[in-house]
PDB file of C-alpha atoms and ligand atoms in Angstrom:
ATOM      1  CA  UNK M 948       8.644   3.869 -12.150  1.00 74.00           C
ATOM      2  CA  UNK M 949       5.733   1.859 -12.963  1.00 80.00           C
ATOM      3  CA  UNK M 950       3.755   0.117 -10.136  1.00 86.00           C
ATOM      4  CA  UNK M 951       0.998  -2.494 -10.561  1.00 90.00           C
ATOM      5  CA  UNK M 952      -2.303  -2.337  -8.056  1.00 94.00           C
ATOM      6  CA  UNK M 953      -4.196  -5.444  -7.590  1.00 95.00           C
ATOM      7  CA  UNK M 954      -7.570  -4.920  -5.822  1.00 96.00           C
ATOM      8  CA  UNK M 955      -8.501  -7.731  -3.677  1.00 96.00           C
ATOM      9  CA  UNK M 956     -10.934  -8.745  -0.882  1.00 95.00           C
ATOM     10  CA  UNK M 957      -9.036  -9.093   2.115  1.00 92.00           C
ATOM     11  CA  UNK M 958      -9.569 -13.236   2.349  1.00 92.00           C
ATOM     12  CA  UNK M 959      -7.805 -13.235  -1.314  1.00 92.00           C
ATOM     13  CA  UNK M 960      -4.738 -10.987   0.068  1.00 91.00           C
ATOM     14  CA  UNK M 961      -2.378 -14.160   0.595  1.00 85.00           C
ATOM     15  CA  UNK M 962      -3.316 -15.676  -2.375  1.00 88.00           C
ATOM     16  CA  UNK M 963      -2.744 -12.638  -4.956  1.00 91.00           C
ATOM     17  CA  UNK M 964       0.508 -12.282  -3.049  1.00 87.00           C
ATOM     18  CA  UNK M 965       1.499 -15.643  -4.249  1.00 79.00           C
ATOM     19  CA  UNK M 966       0.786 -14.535  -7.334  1.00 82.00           C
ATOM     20  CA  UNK M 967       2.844 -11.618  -7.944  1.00 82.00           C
ATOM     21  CA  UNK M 968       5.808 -13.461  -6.454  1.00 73.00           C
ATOM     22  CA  UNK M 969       5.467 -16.067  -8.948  1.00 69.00           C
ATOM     23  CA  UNK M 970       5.585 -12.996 -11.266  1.00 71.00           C
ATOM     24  CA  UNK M 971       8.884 -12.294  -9.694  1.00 64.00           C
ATOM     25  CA  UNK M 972       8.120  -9.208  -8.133  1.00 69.00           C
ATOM     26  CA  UNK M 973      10.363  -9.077  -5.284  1.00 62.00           C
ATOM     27  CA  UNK M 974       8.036  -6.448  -2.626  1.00 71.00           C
ATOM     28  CA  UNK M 975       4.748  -5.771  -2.208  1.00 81.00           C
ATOM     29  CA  UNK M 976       3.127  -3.313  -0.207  1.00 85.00           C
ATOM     30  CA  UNK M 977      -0.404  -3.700   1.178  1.00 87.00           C
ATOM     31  CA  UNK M 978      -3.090  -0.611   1.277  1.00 90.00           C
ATOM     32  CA  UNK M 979      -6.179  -0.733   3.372  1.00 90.00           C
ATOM     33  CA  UNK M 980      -8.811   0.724   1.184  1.00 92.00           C
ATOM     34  CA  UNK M 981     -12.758   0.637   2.080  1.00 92.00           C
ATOM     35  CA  UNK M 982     -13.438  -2.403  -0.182  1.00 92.00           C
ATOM     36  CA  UNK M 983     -10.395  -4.367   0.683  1.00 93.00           C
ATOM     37  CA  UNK M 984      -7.166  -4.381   0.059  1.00 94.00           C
ATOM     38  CA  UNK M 985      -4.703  -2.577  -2.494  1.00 95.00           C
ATOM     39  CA  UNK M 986      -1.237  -4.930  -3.332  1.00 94.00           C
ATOM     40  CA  UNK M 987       1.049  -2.313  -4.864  1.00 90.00           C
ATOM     41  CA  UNK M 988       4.653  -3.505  -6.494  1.00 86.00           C
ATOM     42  CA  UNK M 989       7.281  -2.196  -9.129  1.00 78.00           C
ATOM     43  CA  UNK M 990       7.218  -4.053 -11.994  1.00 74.00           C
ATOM     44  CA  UNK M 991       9.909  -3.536 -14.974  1.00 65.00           C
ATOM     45  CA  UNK M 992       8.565  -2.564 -18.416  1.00 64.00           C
ATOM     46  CA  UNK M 993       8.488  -6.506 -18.933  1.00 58.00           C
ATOM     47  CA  UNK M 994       5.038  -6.931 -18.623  1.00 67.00           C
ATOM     48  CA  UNK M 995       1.993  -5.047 -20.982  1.00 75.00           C
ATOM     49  CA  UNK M 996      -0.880  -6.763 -18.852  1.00 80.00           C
ATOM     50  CA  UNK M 997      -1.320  -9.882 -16.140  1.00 82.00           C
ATOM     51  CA  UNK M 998      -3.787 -12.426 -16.020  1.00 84.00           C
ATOM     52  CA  UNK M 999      -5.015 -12.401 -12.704  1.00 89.00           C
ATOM     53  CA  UNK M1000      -9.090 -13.234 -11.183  1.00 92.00           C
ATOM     54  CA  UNK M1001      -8.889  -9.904  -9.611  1.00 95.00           C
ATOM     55  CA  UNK M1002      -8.997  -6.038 -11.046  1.00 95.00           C
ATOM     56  CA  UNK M1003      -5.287  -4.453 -11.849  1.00 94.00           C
ATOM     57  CA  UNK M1004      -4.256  -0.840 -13.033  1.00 93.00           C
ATOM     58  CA  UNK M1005      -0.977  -0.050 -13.886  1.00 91.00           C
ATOM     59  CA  UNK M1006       0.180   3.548 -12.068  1.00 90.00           C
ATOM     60  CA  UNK M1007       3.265   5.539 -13.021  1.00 86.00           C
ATOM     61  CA  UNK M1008       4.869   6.676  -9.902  1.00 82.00           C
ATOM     62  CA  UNK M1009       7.305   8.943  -9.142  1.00 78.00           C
ATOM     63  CA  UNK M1010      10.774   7.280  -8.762  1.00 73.00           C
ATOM     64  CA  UNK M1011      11.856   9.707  -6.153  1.00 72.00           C
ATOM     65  CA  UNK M1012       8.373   9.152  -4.575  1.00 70.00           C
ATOM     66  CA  UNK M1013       8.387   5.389  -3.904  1.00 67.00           C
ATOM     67  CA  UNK M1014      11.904   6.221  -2.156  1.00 72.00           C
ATOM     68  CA  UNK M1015      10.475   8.762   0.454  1.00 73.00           C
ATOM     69  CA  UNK M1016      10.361   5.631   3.034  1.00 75.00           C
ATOM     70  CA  UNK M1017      14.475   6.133   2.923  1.00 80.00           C
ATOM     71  CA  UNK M1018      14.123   9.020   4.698  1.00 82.00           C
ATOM     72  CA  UNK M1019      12.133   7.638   7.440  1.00 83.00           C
ATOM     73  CA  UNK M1020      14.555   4.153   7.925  1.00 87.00           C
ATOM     74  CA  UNK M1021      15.795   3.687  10.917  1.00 92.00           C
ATOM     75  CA  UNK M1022      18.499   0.966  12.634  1.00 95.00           C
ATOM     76  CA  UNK M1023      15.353  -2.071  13.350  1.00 94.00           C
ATOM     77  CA  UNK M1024      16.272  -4.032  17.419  1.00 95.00           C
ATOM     78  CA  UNK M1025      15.789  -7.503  16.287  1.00 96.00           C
ATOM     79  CA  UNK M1026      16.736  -8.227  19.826  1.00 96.00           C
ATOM     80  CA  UNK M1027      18.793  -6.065  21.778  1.00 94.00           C
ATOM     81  CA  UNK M1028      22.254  -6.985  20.459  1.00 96.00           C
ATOM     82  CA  UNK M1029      21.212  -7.696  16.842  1.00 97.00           C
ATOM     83  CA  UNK M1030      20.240  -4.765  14.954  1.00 97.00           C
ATOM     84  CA  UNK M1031      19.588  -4.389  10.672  1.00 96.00           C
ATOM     85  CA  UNK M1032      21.198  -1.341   9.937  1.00 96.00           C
ATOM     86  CA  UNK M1033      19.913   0.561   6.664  1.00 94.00           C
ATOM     87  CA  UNK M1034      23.062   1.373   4.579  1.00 96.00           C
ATOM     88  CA  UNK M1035      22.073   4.789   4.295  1.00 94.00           C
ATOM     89  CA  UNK M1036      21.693   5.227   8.410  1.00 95.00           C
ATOM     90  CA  UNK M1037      24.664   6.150  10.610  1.00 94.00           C
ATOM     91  CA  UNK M1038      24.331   3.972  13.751  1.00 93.00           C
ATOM     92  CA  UNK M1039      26.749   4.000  16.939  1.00 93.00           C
ATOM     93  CA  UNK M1040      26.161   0.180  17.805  1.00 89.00           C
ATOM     94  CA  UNK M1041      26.594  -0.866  21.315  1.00 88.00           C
ATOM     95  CA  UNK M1042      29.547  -2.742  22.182  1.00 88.00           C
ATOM     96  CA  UNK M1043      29.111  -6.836  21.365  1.00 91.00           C
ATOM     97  CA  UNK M1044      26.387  -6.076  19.121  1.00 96.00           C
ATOM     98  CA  UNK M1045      25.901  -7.670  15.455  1.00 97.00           C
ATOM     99  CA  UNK M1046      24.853  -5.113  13.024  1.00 97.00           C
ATOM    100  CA  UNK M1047      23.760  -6.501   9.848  1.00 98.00           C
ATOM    101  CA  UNK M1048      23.790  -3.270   7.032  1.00 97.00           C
ATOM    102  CA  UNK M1049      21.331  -4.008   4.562  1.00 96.00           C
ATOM    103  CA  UNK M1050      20.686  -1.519   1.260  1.00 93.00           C
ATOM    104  CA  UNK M1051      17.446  -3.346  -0.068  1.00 88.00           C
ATOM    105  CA  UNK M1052      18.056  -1.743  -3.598  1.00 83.00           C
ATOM    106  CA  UNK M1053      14.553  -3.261  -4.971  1.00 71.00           C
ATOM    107  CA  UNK M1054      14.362  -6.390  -2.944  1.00 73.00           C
ATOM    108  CA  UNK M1055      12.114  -7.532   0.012  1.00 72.00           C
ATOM    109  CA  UNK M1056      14.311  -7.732   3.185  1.00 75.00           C
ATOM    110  CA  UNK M1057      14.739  -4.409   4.888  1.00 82.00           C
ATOM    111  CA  UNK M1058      14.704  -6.285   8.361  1.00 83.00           C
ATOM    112  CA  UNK M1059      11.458  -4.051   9.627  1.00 84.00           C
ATOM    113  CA  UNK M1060       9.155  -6.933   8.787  1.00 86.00           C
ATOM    114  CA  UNK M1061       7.768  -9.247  11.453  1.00 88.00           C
ATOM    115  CA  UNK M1062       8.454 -12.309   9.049  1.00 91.00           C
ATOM    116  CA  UNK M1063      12.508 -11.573   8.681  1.00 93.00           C
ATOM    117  CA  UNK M1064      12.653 -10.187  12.336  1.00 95.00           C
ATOM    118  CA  UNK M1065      10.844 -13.436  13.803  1.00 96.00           C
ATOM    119  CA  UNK M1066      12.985 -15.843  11.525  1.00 97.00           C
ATOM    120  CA  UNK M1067      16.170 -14.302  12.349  1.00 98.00           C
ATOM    121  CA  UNK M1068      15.568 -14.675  15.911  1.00 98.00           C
ATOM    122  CA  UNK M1069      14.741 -18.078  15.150  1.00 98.00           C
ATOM    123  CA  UNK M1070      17.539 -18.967  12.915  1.00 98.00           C
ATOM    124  CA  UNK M1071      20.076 -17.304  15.968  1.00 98.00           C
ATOM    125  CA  UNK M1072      19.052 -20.054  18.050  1.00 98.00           C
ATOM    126  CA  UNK M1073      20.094 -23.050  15.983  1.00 98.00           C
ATOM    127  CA  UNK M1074      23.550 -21.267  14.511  1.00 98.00           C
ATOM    128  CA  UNK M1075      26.656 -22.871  15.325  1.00 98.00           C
ATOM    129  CA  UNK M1076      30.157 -22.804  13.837  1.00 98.00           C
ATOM    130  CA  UNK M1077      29.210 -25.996  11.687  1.00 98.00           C
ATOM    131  CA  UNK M1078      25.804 -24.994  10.378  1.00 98.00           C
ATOM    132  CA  UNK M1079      25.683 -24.683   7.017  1.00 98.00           C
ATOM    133  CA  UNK M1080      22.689 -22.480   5.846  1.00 98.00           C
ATOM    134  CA  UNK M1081      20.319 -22.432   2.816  1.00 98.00           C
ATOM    135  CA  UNK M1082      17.965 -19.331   2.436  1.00 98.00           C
ATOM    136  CA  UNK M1083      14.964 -20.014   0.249  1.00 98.00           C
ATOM    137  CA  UNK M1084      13.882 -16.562  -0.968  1.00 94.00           C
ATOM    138  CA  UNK M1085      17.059 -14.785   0.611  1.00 95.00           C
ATOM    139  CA  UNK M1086      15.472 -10.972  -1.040  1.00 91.00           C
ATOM    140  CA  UNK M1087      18.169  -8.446   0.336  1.00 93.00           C
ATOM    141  CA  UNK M1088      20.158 -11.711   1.954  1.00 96.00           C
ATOM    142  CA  UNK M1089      19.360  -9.885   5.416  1.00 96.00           C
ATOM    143  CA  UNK M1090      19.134 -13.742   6.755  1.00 98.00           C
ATOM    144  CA  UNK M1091      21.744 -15.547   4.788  1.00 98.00           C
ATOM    145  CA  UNK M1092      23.931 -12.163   5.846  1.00 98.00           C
ATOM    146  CA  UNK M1093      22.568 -12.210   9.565  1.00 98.00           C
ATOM    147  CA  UNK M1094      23.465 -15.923  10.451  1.00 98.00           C
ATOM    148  CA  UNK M1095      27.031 -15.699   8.862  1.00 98.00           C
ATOM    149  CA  UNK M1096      27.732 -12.776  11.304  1.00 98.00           C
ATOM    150  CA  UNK M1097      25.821 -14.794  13.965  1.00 98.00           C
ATOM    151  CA  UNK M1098      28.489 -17.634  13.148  1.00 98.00           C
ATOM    152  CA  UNK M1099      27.633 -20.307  10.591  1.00 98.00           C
ATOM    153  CA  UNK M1100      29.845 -22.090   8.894  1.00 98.00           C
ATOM    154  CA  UNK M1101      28.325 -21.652   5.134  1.00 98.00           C
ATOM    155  CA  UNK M1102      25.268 -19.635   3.829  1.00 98.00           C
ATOM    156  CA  UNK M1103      23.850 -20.392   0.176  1.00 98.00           C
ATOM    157  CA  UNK M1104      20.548 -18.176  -0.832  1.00 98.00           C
ATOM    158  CA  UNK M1105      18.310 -18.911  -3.174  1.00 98.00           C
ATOM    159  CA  UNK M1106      15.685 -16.380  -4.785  1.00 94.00           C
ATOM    160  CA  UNK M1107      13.359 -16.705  -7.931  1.00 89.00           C
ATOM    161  CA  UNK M1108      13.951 -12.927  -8.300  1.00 86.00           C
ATOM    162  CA  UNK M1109      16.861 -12.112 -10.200  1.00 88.00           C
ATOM    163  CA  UNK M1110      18.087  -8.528  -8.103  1.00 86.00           C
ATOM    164  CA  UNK M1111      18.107 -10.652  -5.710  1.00 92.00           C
ATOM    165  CA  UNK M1112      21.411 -11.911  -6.492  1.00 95.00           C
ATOM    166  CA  UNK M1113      23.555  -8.808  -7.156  1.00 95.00           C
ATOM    167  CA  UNK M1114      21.840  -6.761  -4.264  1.00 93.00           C
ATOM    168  CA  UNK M1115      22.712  -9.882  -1.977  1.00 97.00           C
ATOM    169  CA  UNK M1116      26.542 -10.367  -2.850  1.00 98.00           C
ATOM    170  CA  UNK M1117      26.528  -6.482  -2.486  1.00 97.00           C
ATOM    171  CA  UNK M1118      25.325  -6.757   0.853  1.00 98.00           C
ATOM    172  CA  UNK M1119      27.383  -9.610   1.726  1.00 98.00           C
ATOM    173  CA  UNK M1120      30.351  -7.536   0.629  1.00 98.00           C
ATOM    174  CA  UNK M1121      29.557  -4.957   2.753  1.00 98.00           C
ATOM    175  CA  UNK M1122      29.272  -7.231   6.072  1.00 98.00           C
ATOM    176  CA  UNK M1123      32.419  -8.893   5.124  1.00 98.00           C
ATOM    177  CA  UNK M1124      30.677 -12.777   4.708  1.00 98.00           C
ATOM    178  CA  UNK M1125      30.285 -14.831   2.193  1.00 98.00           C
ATOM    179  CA  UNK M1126      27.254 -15.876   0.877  1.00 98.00           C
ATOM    180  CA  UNK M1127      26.459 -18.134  -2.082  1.00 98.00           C
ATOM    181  CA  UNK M1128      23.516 -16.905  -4.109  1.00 98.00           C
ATOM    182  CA  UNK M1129      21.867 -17.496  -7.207  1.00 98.00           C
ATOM    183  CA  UNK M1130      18.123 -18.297  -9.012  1.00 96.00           C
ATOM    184  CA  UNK M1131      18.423 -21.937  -8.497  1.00 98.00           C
ATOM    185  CA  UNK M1132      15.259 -23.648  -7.980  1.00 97.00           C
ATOM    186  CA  UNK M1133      14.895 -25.203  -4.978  1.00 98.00           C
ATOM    187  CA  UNK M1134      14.024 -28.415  -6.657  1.00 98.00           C
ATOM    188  CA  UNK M1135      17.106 -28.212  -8.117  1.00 98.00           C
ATOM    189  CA  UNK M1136      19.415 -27.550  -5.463  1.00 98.00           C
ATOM    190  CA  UNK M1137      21.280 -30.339  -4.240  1.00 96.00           C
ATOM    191  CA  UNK M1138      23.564 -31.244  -1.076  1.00 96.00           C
ATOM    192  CA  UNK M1139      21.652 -31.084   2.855  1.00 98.00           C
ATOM    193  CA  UNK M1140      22.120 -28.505   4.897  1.00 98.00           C
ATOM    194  CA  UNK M1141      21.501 -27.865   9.242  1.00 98.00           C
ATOM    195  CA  UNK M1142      19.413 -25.100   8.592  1.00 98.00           C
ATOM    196  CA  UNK M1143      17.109 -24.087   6.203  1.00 98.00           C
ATOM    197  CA  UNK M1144      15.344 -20.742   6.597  1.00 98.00           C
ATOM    198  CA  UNK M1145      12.154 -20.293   4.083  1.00 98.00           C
ATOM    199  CA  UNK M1146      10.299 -16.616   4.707  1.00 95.00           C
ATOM    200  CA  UNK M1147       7.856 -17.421   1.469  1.00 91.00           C
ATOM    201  CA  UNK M1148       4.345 -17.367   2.014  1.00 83.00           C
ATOM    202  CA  UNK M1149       2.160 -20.441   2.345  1.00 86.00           C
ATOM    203  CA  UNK M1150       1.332 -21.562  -0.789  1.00 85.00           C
ATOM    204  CA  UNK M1151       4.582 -21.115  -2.140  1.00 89.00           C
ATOM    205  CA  UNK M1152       5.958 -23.260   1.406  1.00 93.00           C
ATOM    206  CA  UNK M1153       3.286 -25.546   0.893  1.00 94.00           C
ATOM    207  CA  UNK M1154       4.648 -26.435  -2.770  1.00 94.00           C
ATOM    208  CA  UNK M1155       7.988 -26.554  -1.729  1.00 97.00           C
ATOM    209  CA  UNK M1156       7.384 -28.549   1.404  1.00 98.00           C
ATOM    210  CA  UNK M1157       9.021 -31.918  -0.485  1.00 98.00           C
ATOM    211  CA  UNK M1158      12.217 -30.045  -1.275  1.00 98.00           C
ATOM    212  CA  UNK M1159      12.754 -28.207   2.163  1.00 98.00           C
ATOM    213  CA  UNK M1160      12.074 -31.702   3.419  1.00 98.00           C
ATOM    214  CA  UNK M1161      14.679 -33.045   0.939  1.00 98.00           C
ATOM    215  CA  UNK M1162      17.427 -30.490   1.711  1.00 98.00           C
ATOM    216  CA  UNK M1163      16.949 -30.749   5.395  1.00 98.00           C
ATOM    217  CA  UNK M1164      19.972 -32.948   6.959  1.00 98.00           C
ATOM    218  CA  UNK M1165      19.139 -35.384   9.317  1.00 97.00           C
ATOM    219  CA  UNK M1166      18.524 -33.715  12.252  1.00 97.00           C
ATOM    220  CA  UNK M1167      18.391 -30.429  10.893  1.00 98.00           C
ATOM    221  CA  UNK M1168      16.120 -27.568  11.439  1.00 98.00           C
ATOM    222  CA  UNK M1169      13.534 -26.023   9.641  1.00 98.00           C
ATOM    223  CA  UNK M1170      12.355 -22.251  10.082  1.00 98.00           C
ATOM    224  CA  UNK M1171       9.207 -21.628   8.002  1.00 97.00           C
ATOM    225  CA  UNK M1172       7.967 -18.093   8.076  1.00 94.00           C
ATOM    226  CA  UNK M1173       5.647 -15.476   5.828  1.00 86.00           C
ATOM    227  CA  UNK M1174       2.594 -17.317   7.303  1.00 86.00           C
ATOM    228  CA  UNK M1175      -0.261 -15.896   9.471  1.00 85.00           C
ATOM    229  CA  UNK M1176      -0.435 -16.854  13.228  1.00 88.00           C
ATOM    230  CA  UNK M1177      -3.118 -19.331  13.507  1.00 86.00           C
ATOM    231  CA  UNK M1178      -3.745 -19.761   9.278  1.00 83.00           C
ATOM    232  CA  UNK M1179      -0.405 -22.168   8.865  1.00 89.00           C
ATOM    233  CA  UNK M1180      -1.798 -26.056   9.916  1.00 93.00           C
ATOM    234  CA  UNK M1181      -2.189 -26.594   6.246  1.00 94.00           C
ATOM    235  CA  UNK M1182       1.575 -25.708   5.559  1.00 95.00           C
ATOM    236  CA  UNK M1183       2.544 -27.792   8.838  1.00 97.00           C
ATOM    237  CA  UNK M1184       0.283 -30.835   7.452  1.00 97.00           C
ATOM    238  CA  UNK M1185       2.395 -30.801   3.805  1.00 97.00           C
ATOM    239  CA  UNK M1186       5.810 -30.181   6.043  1.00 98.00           C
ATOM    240  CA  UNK M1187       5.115 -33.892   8.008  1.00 98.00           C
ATOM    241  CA  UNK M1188       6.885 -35.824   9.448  1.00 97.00           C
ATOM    242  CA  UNK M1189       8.448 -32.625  10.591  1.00 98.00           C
ATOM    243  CA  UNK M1190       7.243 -31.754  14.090  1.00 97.00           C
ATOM    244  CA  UNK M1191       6.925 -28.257  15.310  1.00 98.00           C
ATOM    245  CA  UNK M1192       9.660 -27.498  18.216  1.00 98.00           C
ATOM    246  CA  UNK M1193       8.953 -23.871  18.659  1.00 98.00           C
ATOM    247  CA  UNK M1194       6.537 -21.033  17.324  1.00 97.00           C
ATOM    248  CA  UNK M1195       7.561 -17.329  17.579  1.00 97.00           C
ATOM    249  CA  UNK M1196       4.869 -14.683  16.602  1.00 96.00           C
ATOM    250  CA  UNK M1197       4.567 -11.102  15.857  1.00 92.00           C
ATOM    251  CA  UNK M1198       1.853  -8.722  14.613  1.00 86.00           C
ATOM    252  CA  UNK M1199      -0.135 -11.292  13.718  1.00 86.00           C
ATOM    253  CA  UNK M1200       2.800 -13.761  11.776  1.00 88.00           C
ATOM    254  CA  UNK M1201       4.391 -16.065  13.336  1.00 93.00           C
ATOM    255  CA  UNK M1202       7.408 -18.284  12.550  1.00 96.00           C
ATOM    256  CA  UNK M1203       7.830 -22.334  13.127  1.00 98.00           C
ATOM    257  CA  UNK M1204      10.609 -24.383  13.692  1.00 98.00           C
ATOM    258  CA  UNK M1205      10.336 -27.606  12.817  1.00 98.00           C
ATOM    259  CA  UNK M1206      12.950 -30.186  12.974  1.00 98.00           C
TER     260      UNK M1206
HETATM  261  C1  SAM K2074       9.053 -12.283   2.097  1.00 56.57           C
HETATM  262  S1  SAM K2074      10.452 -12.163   1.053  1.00 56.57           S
HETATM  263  C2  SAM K2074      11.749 -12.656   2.206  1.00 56.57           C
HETATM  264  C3  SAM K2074      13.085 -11.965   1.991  1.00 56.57           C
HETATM  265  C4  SAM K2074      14.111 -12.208   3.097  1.00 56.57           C
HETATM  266  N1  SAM K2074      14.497 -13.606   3.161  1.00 56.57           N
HETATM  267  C5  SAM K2074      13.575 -11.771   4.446  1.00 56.57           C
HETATM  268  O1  SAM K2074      13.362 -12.631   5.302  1.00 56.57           O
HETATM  269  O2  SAM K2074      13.355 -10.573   4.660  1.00 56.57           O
HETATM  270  C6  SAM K2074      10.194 -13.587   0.069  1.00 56.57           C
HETATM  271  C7  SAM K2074      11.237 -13.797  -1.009  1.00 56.57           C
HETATM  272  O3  SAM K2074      11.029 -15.099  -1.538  1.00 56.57           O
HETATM  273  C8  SAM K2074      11.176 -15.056  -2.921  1.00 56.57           C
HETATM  274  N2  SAM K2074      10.428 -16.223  -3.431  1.00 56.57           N
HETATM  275  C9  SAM K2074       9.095 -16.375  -3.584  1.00 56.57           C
HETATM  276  N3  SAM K2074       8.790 -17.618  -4.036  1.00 56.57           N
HETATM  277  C10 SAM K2074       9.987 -18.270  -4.146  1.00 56.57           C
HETATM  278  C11 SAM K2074      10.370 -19.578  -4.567  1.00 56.57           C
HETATM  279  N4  SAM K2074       9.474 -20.482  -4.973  1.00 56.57           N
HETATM  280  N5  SAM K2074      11.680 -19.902  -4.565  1.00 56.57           N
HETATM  281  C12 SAM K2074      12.623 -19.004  -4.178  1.00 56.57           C
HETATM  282  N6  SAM K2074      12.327 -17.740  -3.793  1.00 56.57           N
HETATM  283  C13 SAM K2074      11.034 -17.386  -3.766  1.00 56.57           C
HETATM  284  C14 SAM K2074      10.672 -13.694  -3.333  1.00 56.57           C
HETATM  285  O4  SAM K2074      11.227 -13.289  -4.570  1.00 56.57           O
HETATM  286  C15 SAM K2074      11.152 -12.825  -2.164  1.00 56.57           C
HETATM  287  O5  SAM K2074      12.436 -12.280  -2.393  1.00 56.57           O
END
């Protein structure tokens, strides 16, 4: 399995992000090293080199390697009666409890990550038995997944990485919902929805802002996530008139609603 390293400062670490996602990478893990910080991702055979401002190395890795973390998964509280249960996991869940299973295959959206736990939490506070959904960069389609078991009426994902798709329906399968899910752009989706859920980081949410404004029903709700606590007024200036109603943070994210 080949894996591409970026070595960046740690001020550049958002911004390089932004770049491999635009690459279509769909996870990226971050490694502390002494002059910054390492972004490590899979990438397919697709690409012989990247243009990039900062230093990248391809590494061949182990296949069976990269999937050690499998081992260590566990069942993630998102609160105490909704849990993300790794396929792989057995897990007794207490009575009344939602249990989303999630198998991540190569998508971002295990559950474990502040960004998805802080916007589901959001998102459970706005579902009702009419919301319909949109997911901007649904990954796994823990969210899309999570607020159709929570109760919506409709979910549609979106993601500009194409396992996205498959490994969502899969999932969706699996939990019994239905979720709609393809590589639209967002630009080009059309139709408003209650509730629109976008864990992207902030340059991506700061292009987008127009069309999450556009999709947004009247008085629907906006959950904005993948941005730093305290580092998001810039992505709250381009999201205007919107006006924050709540901010939720964890290990240094957070995650605004905005209606
Ligand atoms: C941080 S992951 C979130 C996954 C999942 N929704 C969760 O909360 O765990 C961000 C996802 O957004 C996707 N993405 C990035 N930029 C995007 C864009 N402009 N439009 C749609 N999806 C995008 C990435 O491919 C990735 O799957």
């Amino acid at each position: 399995m080949r894996q591409l390293v970026v070595s960046v400062a740690n001020h550049d670490v958002e911004l390089a992000s932004d770049e491999l996602w635009r690459l279509g990478v769909v996870a990226i893990e971050e490694r502390q090293v002494p002059d910054g910080v390492e972004l490590w991702t899979s990438v397919g055979d697709e690409f012989d080199s990247v243009e990039m401002p900062w230093a990248w190395r391809f590494v061949e890795v182990d296949a069976a390697v990269a999937d050690t973390w499998r081992q260590f998964a566990k069942p993630i509280m998102v609160e105490a009666d909704l849990v993300v249960q790794p396929a792989w996991v057995s897990y007794d869940a207490p009575h009344e409890s939602t249990v989303v299973v999630i198998e991540p295959g190569s998508t971002f959206g295990m559950g474990d990550h502040p960004t998805t736990r802080l916007t589901l939490v959001a998102a459970r506070r706005w579902v009702q038995p009419s919301t319909r959904v949109l997911d901007v960069g649904c990954g796994s389609g823990v969210l899309a997944i999570g607020v159709m078991l929570l109760g919506a009426a409709s979910a549609v994902g979106i993601d500009i990485a194409p396992a996205a798709v498959p490994v969502t329906l899969s999932n969706a399968q699996t939990n019994g919902v239905l979720v709609d899910v393809s590589t639209t752009p967002l630009e080009e989706v059309v139709g408003e929805f209650d509730l629109v859920l976008a864990n992207i980081l902030a340059p991506a949410l700061v292009e987008l802002a127009p069309h999450l404004r556009r999709v947004l029903a009247p008085g629907g709700t906006l959950v904005v996530s993948g941005i730093l606590d305290g580092a998001h007024d810039h992505v709250l200036a381009a999201l205007q008139p919107l006006e924050v109603a709540q901010t939720d943070t964890l290990d240094g994210w957070a995650a605004v609603t905005l209606r």
